[in-house]
Coordinates of C-alpha atoms and ligand atoms in Angstrom, one line a residue:
M237 CA -55.7 -8.5 3.7
N238 CA -52.1 -10.5 3.1
L239 CA -49.4 -8.4 1.5
D240 CA -49.1 -10.8 -1.9
R241 CA -52.9 -10.5 -2.6
I242 CA -52.4 -6.1 -2.1
K243 CA -49.7 -6.9 -4.6
W244 CA -51.7 -8.4 -6.9
L245 CA -54.3 -6.2 -6.8
V246 CA -52.3 -2.9 -7.5
F247 CA -49.7 -4.9 -10.1
F248 CA -53.0 -6.3 -12.0
P249 CA -54.7 -2.7 -13.0
V250 CA -51.2 -1.5 -14.2
I251 CA -50.5 -4.5 -16.0
G252 CA -53.9 -3.8 -17.6
L253 CA -53.4 -0.1 -18.3
F254 CA -50.1 -1.0 -19.7
W255 CA -51.2 -3.1 -22.0
A256 CA -54.4 -1.1 -23.0
S257 CA -52.4 1.6 -23.8
C258 CA -50.3 -0.6 -26.2
Q259 CA -53.3 -1.6 -28.1
T260 CA -54.7 0.1 -31.1
P261 CA -57.5 2.4 -30.1
S262 CA -60.4 1.2 -32.9
V263 CA -62.7 4.5 -32.9
P264 CA -65.9 4.0 -35.1
M265 CA -65.4 4.7 -38.3
D266 CA -67.1 4.4 -42.2
L267 CA -65.4 2.9 -44.7
T268 CA -68.5 3.6 -47.1
E269 CA -67.6 7.3 -46.6
A270 CA -63.8 6.9 -47.8
N271 CA -63.0 9.2 -50.6
V272 CA -61.5 7.4 -53.1
I273 CA -60.7 8.2 -57.0
P274 CA -61.3 6.2 -59.2
L275 CA -64.1 4.8 -57.2
P276 CA -63.6 1.1 -56.3
T277 CA -66.2 -1.7 -57.8
S278 CA -67.4 -2.5 -54.2
V279 CA -66.8 -1.1 -50.7
E280 CA -68.3 -2.7 -47.3
A281 CA -67.6 -1.0 -43.9
T282 CA -67.2 -3.2 -40.3
G283 CA -67.7 0.2 -38.5
S284 CA -64.1 0.1 -36.8
S285 CA -60.7 1.4 -37.3
F286 CA -57.2 0.3 -37.8
E287 CA -54.1 2.5 -37.0
L288 CA -50.4 2.4 -38.0
M289 CA -48.2 2.7 -34.9
A290 CA -44.3 3.4 -35.0
E291 CA -44.2 -0.5 -34.5
S292 CA -46.2 -1.2 -37.8
H293 CA -44.3 -3.3 -40.3
I294 CA -44.9 -3.3 -44.2
V295 CA -44.8 -7.3 -44.4
I296 CA -44.8 -9.1 -48.0
S297 CA -45.6 -12.9 -49.0
D298 CA -43.1 -12.8 -52.1
G299 CA -39.6 -10.9 -52.3
S300 CA -41.1 -9.6 -56.0
L301 CA -43.3 -7.2 -53.9
Q302 CA -40.3 -5.5 -52.6
S303 CA -40.1 -2.3 -54.5
T304 CA -43.8 -1.9 -54.2
A305 CA -43.1 -1.8 -50.3
E306 CA -40.4 0.2 -50.8
I307 CA -42.9 2.8 -52.6
L308 CA -45.8 2.5 -50.0
Q309 CA -42.5 3.2 -47.4
G310 CA -42.1 6.3 -49.2
I311 CA -45.3 7.6 -49.0
L312 CA -46.5 6.8 -45.3
K313 CA -42.3 7.4 -43.5
P314 CA -41.9 11.3 -44.3
S315 CA -45.5 12.3 -42.6
T316 CA -45.9 9.4 -40.1
G317 CA -41.7 10.1 -39.2
Y318 CA -42.3 6.0 -38.7
S319 CA -39.8 3.5 -39.9
L320 CA -42.1 1.1 -41.5
E321 CA -39.6 -1.1 -42.0
V322 CA -40.5 -3.7 -45.1
V323 CA -40.1 -7.5 -44.0
T324 CA -40.6 -10.6 -45.7
G325 CA -42.8 -13.4 -43.6
I326 CA -46.1 -13.2 -41.6
P327 CA -47.7 -10.3 -40.6
S328 CA -48.1 -9.3 -36.5
D329 CA -50.9 -6.9 -35.7
G330 CA -50.6 -3.1 -36.8
D331 CA -48.9 -4.2 -39.8
I332 CA -49.8 -3.8 -43.5
Y333 CA -49.7 -7.1 -45.5
L334 CA -48.8 -7.2 -49.2
V335 CA -50.2 -10.7 -50.3
L336 CA -49.5 -11.7 -54.4
E337 CA -52.2 -14.0 -55.2
Q338 CA -53.6 -15.5 -58.7
G339 CA -56.7 -13.5 -59.9
D340 CA -58.3 -11.0 -62.1
A341 CA -55.4 -8.9 -64.1
E342 CA -55.2 -5.7 -62.0
A343 CA -57.7 -6.7 -59.5
Y344 CA -57.3 -5.9 -55.8
T345 CA -58.8 -6.7 -52.3
I346 CA -58.1 -4.4 -49.6
S347 CA -59.1 -6.2 -45.8
I348 CA -59.3 -3.7 -43.1
N349 CA -59.6 -5.0 -39.5
E350 CA -58.7 -3.7 -36.3
D351 CA -55.4 -5.5 -36.7
Q352 CA -54.1 -5.2 -40.1
V353 CA -54.4 -4.3 -43.8
A354 CA -54.3 -6.8 -46.1
I355 CA -53.8 -5.9 -49.9
K356 CA -54.1 -8.9 -52.1
G357 CA -54.1 -9.5 -55.8
D358 CA -51.6 -9.9 -58.4
A359 CA -48.6 -7.8 -58.6
P360 CA -50.4 -4.6 -60.7
G361 CA -53.7 -5.3 -58.9
I362 CA -51.3 -4.7 -55.0
F363 CA -49.9 -1.8 -56.3
W364 CA -53.1 0.0 -57.1
G365 CA -54.4 -1.2 -54.0
V366 CA -51.5 0.9 -52.5
Q367 CA -52.9 3.9 -54.4
T368 CA -56.4 3.1 -52.3
M369 CA -55.3 2.6 -49.4
R370 CA -53.1 6.0 -49.2
Q371 CA -56.7 7.9 -50.3
L372 CA -58.1 5.8 -47.2
L373 CA -55.6 7.9 -44.8
P374 CA -56.0 11.5 -44.2
P375 CA -54.8 13.7 -46.7
Q376 CA -51.7 14.6 -44.3
I377 CA -50.2 11.7 -45.1
E378 CA -49.2 13.1 -48.2
A379 CA -47.0 15.7 -46.4
R380 CA -42.6 15.5 -46.6
T381 CA -42.5 16.4 -43.2
V382 CA -43.7 14.7 -39.9
Q383 CA -47.5 15.7 -39.1
P384 CA -49.3 14.8 -35.7
G385 CA -51.5 11.9 -36.9
P386 CA -53.5 9.7 -36.0
W387 CA -53.2 7.4 -39.2
R388 CA -56.5 5.8 -38.8
I389 CA -57.9 3.8 -41.4
A390 CA -61.8 2.5 -41.5
T391 CA -62.1 -1.5 -41.1
G392 CA -64.4 -3.0 -44.3
T393 CA -63.7 -4.9 -47.2
I394 CA -62.8 -2.8 -50.8
T395 CA -62.6 -5.4 -53.5
D396 CA -61.7 -3.8 -57.2
K397 CA -60.6 -3.9 -60.4
P398 CA -60.6 -1.8 -63.9
T399 CA -63.3 -2.0 -66.5
Y400 CA -60.3 -1.4 -69.3
T401 CA -57.2 -2.8 -69.4
Y402 CA -55.7 0.7 -71.3
R403 CA -55.9 3.5 -68.9
G404 CA -53.5 6.1 -70.3
S405 CA -52.2 9.8 -70.5
M406 CA -50.3 11.2 -73.7
L407 CA -47.1 13.8 -72.5
D408 CA -46.3 15.8 -75.5
V409 CA -42.8 16.2 -74.8
A410 CA -42.0 17.4 -78.6
R411 CA -43.4 20.7 -78.7
H412 CA -42.2 21.5 -75.2
F413 CA -39.1 19.7 -73.7
F414 CA -39.8 18.0 -69.8
G415 CA -36.9 16.7 -68.2
V416 CA -36.3 13.4 -66.7
D417 CA -37.5 14.5 -63.5
D418 CA -40.6 16.3 -64.4
V419 CA -41.7 12.9 -66.6
K420 CA -41.3 10.8 -63.2
R421 CA -43.3 13.3 -61.2
Y422 CA -45.9 12.8 -64.0
I423 CA -45.6 9.5 -64.0
D424 CA -46.2 9.6 -60.1
L425 CA -49.4 11.4 -60.5
I426 CA -50.9 9.4 -63.3
S427 CA -50.2 6.5 -61.4
M428 CA -52.1 7.7 -58.1
Y429 CA -55.2 7.2 -60.5
K430 CA -54.7 4.1 -61.5
L431 CA -53.0 4.9 -64.9
N432 CA -51.1 2.1 -66.8
Y433 CA -50.0 3.5 -69.7
L434 CA -47.9 6.4 -70.3
H435 CA -47.5 7.8 -74.0
L436 CA -44.7 9.8 -74.7
G437 CA -44.5 12.1 -77.7
L438 CA -41.2 12.1 -78.5
S439 CA -40.9 13.7 -82.1
N440 CA -43.1 16.2 -83.9
D441 CA -42.0 19.5 -86.4
Q442 CA -40.8 21.2 -83.1
G443 CA -38.4 18.8 -81.8
W444 CA -36.6 14.9 -81.9
R445 CA -36.3 14.2 -78.2
I446 CA -34.7 10.5 -78.1
E447 CA -31.5 9.8 -79.1
I448 CA -31.0 7.3 -81.7
K449 CA -27.9 6.6 -82.1
S450 CA -27.5 5.4 -85.9
W451 CA -28.9 8.7 -87.0
P452 CA -27.3 11.1 -84.0
R453 CA -28.3 14.5 -85.7
L454 CA -31.9 13.7 -85.1
A455 CA -31.7 14.6 -80.6
T456 CA -28.9 16.8 -80.9
H457 CA -30.3 19.2 -84.3
G458 CA -33.6 18.3 -84.0
G459 CA -34.0 18.3 -80.3
S460 CA -32.0 21.4 -80.1
T461 CA -35.2 24.0 -79.9
E462 CA -38.9 24.0 -78.9
V463 CA -41.6 26.0 -79.5
G464 CA -41.3 29.8 -79.1
G465 CA -37.3 29.2 -79.5
G466 CA -36.3 27.8 -76.3
E467 CA -33.7 25.1 -76.0
G468 CA -35.3 22.2 -76.5
G469 CA -33.5 19.0 -74.9
Y470 CA -33.8 14.9 -75.8
Y471 CA -33.4 12.0 -73.6
T472 CA -30.5 9.9 -74.1
Q473 CA -31.0 6.3 -74.3
E474 CA -29.7 5.6 -71.1
D475 CA -32.2 8.6 -69.5
Y476 CA -35.1 6.7 -71.3
V477 CA -34.3 3.4 -70.2
E478 CA -34.7 5.4 -66.5
L479 CA -37.7 6.5 -67.4
V480 CA -39.2 3.0 -68.0
D481 CA -37.9 1.3 -65.2
Y482 CA -39.3 4.2 -63.1
A483 CA -42.8 3.5 -64.7
A484 CA -42.6 -0.3 -64.6
D485 CA -42.1 0.0 -60.8
R486 CA -45.1 1.4 -60.7
F487 CA -47.1 -0.9 -62.7
V488 CA -47.4 2.0 -66.2
T489 CA -46.2 0.7 -69.6
M490 CA -44.3 3.6 -71.6
V491 CA -45.4 3.7 -75.1
P492 CA -42.9 5.7 -77.2
E493 CA -44.4 8.1 -80.2
I494 CA -42.4 8.7 -83.1
D495 CA -45.0 10.7 -85.0
M496 CA -44.8 10.2 -89.5
P497 CA -45.0 10.7 -92.2
G498 CA -46.2 14.3 -91.2
H499 CA -45.1 16.3 -88.2
T500 CA -41.5 15.2 -88.9
N501 CA -40.0 18.9 -89.7
A502 CA -37.0 18.3 -86.7
A503 CA -35.8 15.1 -88.2
L504 CA -36.1 16.9 -92.1
A505 CA -34.0 19.7 -90.7
S506 CA -31.7 17.1 -89.6
Y507 CA -30.8 15.1 -92.3
A508 CA -31.1 16.6 -95.8
E509 CA -31.7 13.1 -97.5
L510 CA -35.0 12.4 -95.8
N511 CA -36.3 15.2 -97.6
C512 CA -37.5 14.6 -101.3
D513 CA -35.4 17.4 -102.7
G514 CA -32.6 16.6 -100.7
K515 CA -32.8 20.0 -99.0
A516 CA -32.5 20.1 -95.0
R517 CA -35.5 22.2 -94.0
D518 CA -35.2 24.9 -91.1
L519 CA -35.8 24.3 -87.3
Y520 CA -39.7 25.2 -86.7
T521 CA -40.7 26.6 -83.6
G522 CA -44.1 27.8 -84.3
I523 CA -47.0 25.7 -83.6
E524 CA -48.5 25.4 -87.3
V525 CA -49.2 21.4 -88.0
G526 CA -49.6 19.3 -91.1
F527 CA -47.0 21.3 -93.7
S528 CA -44.2 18.6 -93.1
T529 CA -43.9 15.3 -94.7
L530 CA -41.1 12.4 -95.1
C531 CA -40.3 11.6 -98.4
T532 CA -42.1 8.2 -98.9
D533 CA -40.6 7.4 -102.4
K534 CA -37.0 7.2 -101.4
E535 CA -35.7 4.0 -99.9
V536 CA -33.6 6.0 -97.0
T537 CA -36.8 6.9 -95.4
Y538 CA -37.1 3.5 -94.6
R539 CA -33.9 2.5 -93.7
F540 CA -34.5 5.2 -91.5
V541 CA -37.7 4.1 -90.1
D542 CA -36.0 0.8 -89.4
D543 CA -33.3 2.4 -87.7
V544 CA -35.4 4.2 -85.2
I545 CA -37.7 1.7 -84.8
R546 CA -34.9 -1.2 -84.1
E547 CA -33.4 0.7 -81.6
L548 CA -36.6 2.1 -80.1
S549 CA -37.5 -1.4 -79.5
L550 CA -34.6 -2.3 -77.7
I551 CA -35.2 -0.1 -75.0
T552 CA -39.0 -0.7 -75.0
P553 CA -40.2 -3.7 -72.8
G554 CA -43.8 -2.9 -73.3
P555 CA -45.9 -4.4 -76.4
Y556 CA -46.8 -0.8 -78.1
I557 CA -44.7 1.6 -80.3
H558 CA -46.7 4.3 -81.8
I559 CA -46.2 5.8 -85.7
G560 CA -48.3 8.9 -85.3
G561 CA -50.0 8.9 -88.7
D562 CA -51.8 11.9 -88.0
E563 CA -52.8 15.0 -89.9
S564 CA -50.2 14.3 -92.6
H565 CA -51.9 16.8 -95.0
A566 CA -48.5 17.1 -96.8
T567 CA -48.7 13.6 -98.0
P568 CA -50.9 12.6 -100.9
I569 CA -53.3 9.6 -99.4
D570 CA -51.7 7.5 -102.5
K571 CA -48.3 7.7 -101.0
Y572 CA -49.5 7.7 -97.1
I573 CA -51.4 4.3 -97.5
P574 CA -48.1 2.5 -98.7
F575 CA -46.1 4.4 -96.3
V576 CA -48.1 3.4 -93.1
N577 CA -48.4 -0.4 -95.0
R578 CA -44.7 -0.3 -94.9
V579 CA -43.6 1.2 -91.6
Q580 CA -46.7 -1.6 -89.6
Q581 CA -44.3 -4.1 -91.3
I582 CA -41.0 -2.8 -89.9
V583 CA -42.8 -2.3 -86.2
T584 CA -44.1 -5.8 -86.4
S585 CA -40.5 -6.9 -87.6
Y586 CA -39.5 -6.2 -84.0
N587 CA -41.9 -7.9 -82.2
K588 CA -44.2 -5.2 -81.5
K589 CA -47.6 -3.9 -81.8
V590 CA -48.7 -1.3 -84.0
L591 CA -50.4 2.0 -82.3
G592 CA -51.3 5.0 -84.7
W593 CA -53.8 8.1 -84.6
D594 CA -57.2 7.2 -86.0
E595 CA -55.8 8.1 -89.9
I596 CA -54.0 5.0 -89.8
A597 CA -57.6 3.0 -90.0
N598 CA -57.2 4.2 -93.7
A599 CA -54.2 1.6 -94.5
D600 CA -54.2 -2.2 -94.7
L601 CA -53.9 -2.7 -91.1
V602 CA -51.4 -5.3 -89.5
K603 CA -53.1 -7.8 -86.7
D604 CA -53.1 -6.2 -83.3
A605 CA -52.8 -2.8 -84.4
V606 CA -54.6 -0.4 -82.5
V607 CA -56.5 3.1 -83.8
Q608 CA -56.4 6.0 -81.7
Y609 CA -59.5 8.0 -82.1
W610 CA -59.1 11.1 -81.7
D611 CA -60.9 13.2 -84.3
R612 CA -63.0 10.7 -86.8
A613 CA -65.2 8.4 -85.7
D614 CA -65.8 7.0 -89.4
N615 CA -61.7 6.3 -89.2
A616 CA -62.3 4.5 -85.7
L617 CA -65.1 2.6 -87.6
K618 CA -63.1 1.7 -90.4
G619 CA -60.4 -0.2 -88.0
V620 CA -63.1 -1.7 -86.0
E621 CA -64.2 -3.5 -89.5
Q622 CA -60.4 -4.2 -89.8
G623 CA -60.5 -6.4 -86.4
A624 CA -58.2 -3.5 -84.6
K625 CA -59.4 -2.2 -81.3
V626 CA -59.8 1.6 -80.7
L627 CA -58.2 3.2 -78.0
M628 CA -60.6 6.2 -77.0
S629 CA -59.3 9.8 -77.0
P630 CA -61.9 12.1 -78.3
A631 CA -60.7 15.4 -78.5
S632 CA -63.4 17.4 -77.0
R633 CA -63.4 15.6 -73.8
T634 CA -59.7 13.9 -73.0
Y635 CA -57.6 16.9 -74.4
L636 CA -55.7 18.1 -72.0
D637 CA -54.6 20.7 -73.9
M638 CA -57.9 22.3 -74.2
Q639 CA -58.9 25.5 -72.1
Y640 CA -61.5 24.8 -69.6
D641 CA -63.6 27.9 -70.8
S642 CA -62.4 31.2 -72.7
T643 CA -60.8 32.4 -69.6
S644 CA -58.2 30.3 -69.3
P645 CA -54.6 31.4 -69.3
L646 CA -53.3 28.5 -70.9
G647 CA -54.0 26.2 -73.7
L648 CA -56.0 25.6 -77.3
H649 CA -59.9 25.6 -77.7
W650 CA -60.1 23.7 -81.1
A651 CA -62.1 21.1 -80.2
G652 CA -63.9 23.2 -77.3
Y653 CA -63.7 24.6 -74.0
I654 CA -63.4 21.5 -71.8
E655 CA -65.0 22.2 -68.3
V656 CA -64.3 19.7 -66.0
D657 CA -67.9 18.6 -65.9
T658 CA -67.7 18.1 -69.4
S659 CA -64.5 15.7 -69.2
Y660 CA -66.4 13.6 -67.0
I661 CA -69.8 13.0 -68.3
W662 CA -69.7 10.3 -71.2
D663 CA -69.1 7.2 -71.7
P664 CA -66.3 5.0 -74.2
A665 CA -68.6 2.5 -74.8
S666 CA -72.0 4.7 -76.2
M667 CA -69.6 7.7 -77.5
V668 CA -69.8 6.1 -81.0
E669 CA -72.7 4.7 -82.4
A670 CA -71.6 1.5 -83.7
L671 CA -68.5 1.1 -81.4
D672 CA -69.2 -1.1 -78.7
Q673 CA -67.2 -2.0 -75.3
D674 CA -65.8 -5.0 -76.8
D675 CA -64.2 -3.0 -79.2
I676 CA -62.7 -0.5 -77.3
L677 CA -59.1 -1.2 -75.7
G678 CA -59.3 1.8 -73.7
I679 CA -59.1 5.8 -72.9
E680 CA -56.0 7.5 -73.2
T681 CA -55.8 11.6 -72.1
P682 CA -53.4 13.5 -74.1
L683 CA -51.6 16.2 -73.1
W684 CA -50.4 18.4 -76.4
T685 CA -47.9 21.3 -74.9
E686 CA -48.0 23.7 -77.6
T687 CA -49.3 26.6 -74.6
I688 CA -47.6 24.4 -72.0
E689 CA -43.9 25.1 -70.6
T690 CA -43.3 24.0 -67.3
M691 CA -44.1 21.6 -64.5
D692 CA -46.9 23.9 -63.1
D693 CA -49.0 24.7 -66.4
I694 CA -48.5 20.6 -66.9
E695 CA -50.6 20.2 -63.6
Y696 CA -52.9 22.9 -64.1
M697 CA -54.0 21.5 -67.3
V698 CA -54.3 18.3 -66.0
F699 CA -55.7 18.7 -62.8
P700 CA -58.6 18.2 -61.9
R701 CA -59.5 16.9 -65.4
M702 CA -57.3 13.5 -65.5
P703 CA -58.5 11.7 -62.4
G704 CA -62.1 12.1 -63.5
I705 CA -60.6 10.3 -66.9
A706 CA -58.8 7.9 -64.8
E707 CA -62.1 7.1 -63.1
I708 CA -63.8 6.8 -66.5
G709 CA -61.1 3.9 -67.4
W710 CA -61.4 2.0 -64.5
T711 CA -65.5 2.3 -62.8
P712 CA -68.2 0.3 -65.0
S713 CA -69.9 3.5 -66.0
D714 CA -73.7 2.4 -64.3
Q715 CA -71.5 3.5 -61.1
R716 CA -70.3 6.6 -62.1
D717 CA -72.7 9.9 -61.6
W718 CA -71.0 13.3 -62.1
E719 CA -73.0 14.6 -58.9
E720 CA -71.4 11.9 -56.7
Y721 CA -68.0 12.2 -57.8
K722 CA -68.1 15.8 -57.7
V723 CA -68.0 15.7 -54.3
R724 CA -65.7 13.2 -54.3
L725 CA -63.0 15.2 -56.6
G726 CA -63.8 18.3 -54.0
K727 CA -62.6 16.4 -51.1
Q728 CA -59.3 15.7 -52.8
K729 CA -58.2 19.7 -52.6
E730 CA -56.0 19.1 -49.5
R731 CA -54.4 16.4 -51.1
F732 CA -53.5 18.3 -54.1
Q733 CA -52.3 21.4 -51.6
I734 CA -50.5 19.3 -49.4
M735 CA -48.8 17.7 -52.7
E736 CA -48.0 20.9 -54.1
I737 CA -50.5 20.3 -57.2
N738 CA -51.1 23.3 -58.9
F739 CA -54.7 22.5 -60.0
Y740 CA -57.5 24.4 -61.5
E741 CA -60.1 25.2 -59.1
S742 CA -63.4 25.0 -61.3
A743 CA -66.5 26.3 -60.4
T744 CA -68.3 22.8 -61.6
V745 CA -66.8 21.2 -58.0
P746 CA -67.6 21.9 -54.4
W747 CA -64.0 22.1 -52.9
E748 CA -63.3 21.2 -49.5
G749 CA -60.2 22.4 -48.1
I750 CA -57.3 24.7 -46.8
E751 CA -57.9 28.2 -48.6
K752 CA -56.3 28.2 -52.0
V753 CA -52.3 28.6 -51.5
K754 CA -51.6 28.7 -55.3
G755 CA -52.8 29.8 -58.5
Ligands
TNX1056 C1 -53.9 18.1 -82.8 S1 -54.2 15.2 -81.9 C2 -52.7 16.9 -82.8 C3 -51.4 17.6 -82.6 C4 -52.1 19.0 -81.8 C5 -52.9 19.1 -81.0 C6 -53.2 20.5 -80.1 C7 -53.6 14.7 -82.9 C8 -53.0 13.6 -83.3 N1 -52.7 15.6 -83.4 O1 -50.7 17.6 -83.5 O2 -51.0 19.0 -80.9 O3 -53.7 19.1 -81.9 O4 -54.6 20.3 -79.3

């Protein structure tokens, strides 16, 4: 054997080994065993795996996907320790490819083969696809320190799109105030489960939480306390815009609520002229409802409402202004109806759509008004008769401030105890007879905060009920089943723990994870 031949015989296997070590090792994996909430519409497995590597990039087909790509990078980088550079162009092996494509609103497809993960859809669809991809990776991906990996995803195809176009949560920042960072975390948590609206309750008897430049005492005086007498607080308009932008990057639309004509004590305390007797009220730190009302007979009231809605519209790119309208027990009905009619005109004059609690259906609804059903089905139906759509927030199922059971340390129970199974086992389209899916805009899960004081409290009430409500809004009802869902939910425990989410470890769920770390 000559020397050349020997060289080749040695050289080839060495190159071969080197080459093989650079390739993604494809380990058999089954995508249909993926544990995703909300359940995707369709999952097909091809039995192999993709592995994220130190050399992987996040490749975008279009510059408009930059912020989604950076959010994805922000999730993957700390735990993998990889740089996962964001680049525009054509992907190579090992890359994640985000591809802008026209199609159904918010729909996406994830195609995973051994060489590449491609997420295709419209811009929101790609963002939701990214949220699905997070859940296809091991829970350790959510850690904020470098973890060992490997970072494998099963191969196959997921195609997915939402059932309802409006999937939201309401956070009451009036009863207790929550600062910008808390609201950003709330946006992170809801958008992880593909909720796309955040309704903020910005005013109530106990506090006014948004700066209104033409009526400055609303925030400085009306926002100075909260339930229990604590310090309170408010968002400057700059803070609010920061939240709107942060939400928009996550395809979450903010809906600001100014509750009226009732639930207005904070405003009535800030400006004497808003009261019929011309006397300013004291600030209120209790939790009763139904005692306050704007003076519906005074012109100044409508100048006030106009100023507030004008300023709010300027910092609200979303379509809706929520005018409250609930529990106005101190406003006679013959005053309530003309008031709501006039306020609706103000909202539409600023090119916004009206959203209000179900009581507003007693008034003459303007075109495109949406009635938020929380209490009375007859109100929801009155809305539909007037051509309105209904946003479903039945208190007995969706109220995140209800106690789980009689031993829950936080929450109220006027609408009943809402265990995790109770909040999941229902369907918006069959909840109210005579209300069909076509009448329903979507679903919203509110968190009132009379008893909720900290971010830990928020998380305890929201987890694990919110992911189930998100699934009700996203996944077709015939694909949902509590017995199957509870297993999927139980498998999220480790993710909650790694993300330091303070969740309620409900006995209705077969939890799988590390031993409980915090209560
Ligand atoms: C009813 S729901 C309210 C809120 C309370 C909540 C407490 C609704 C439109 N009004 O003012 O915070 O109950 O669960």
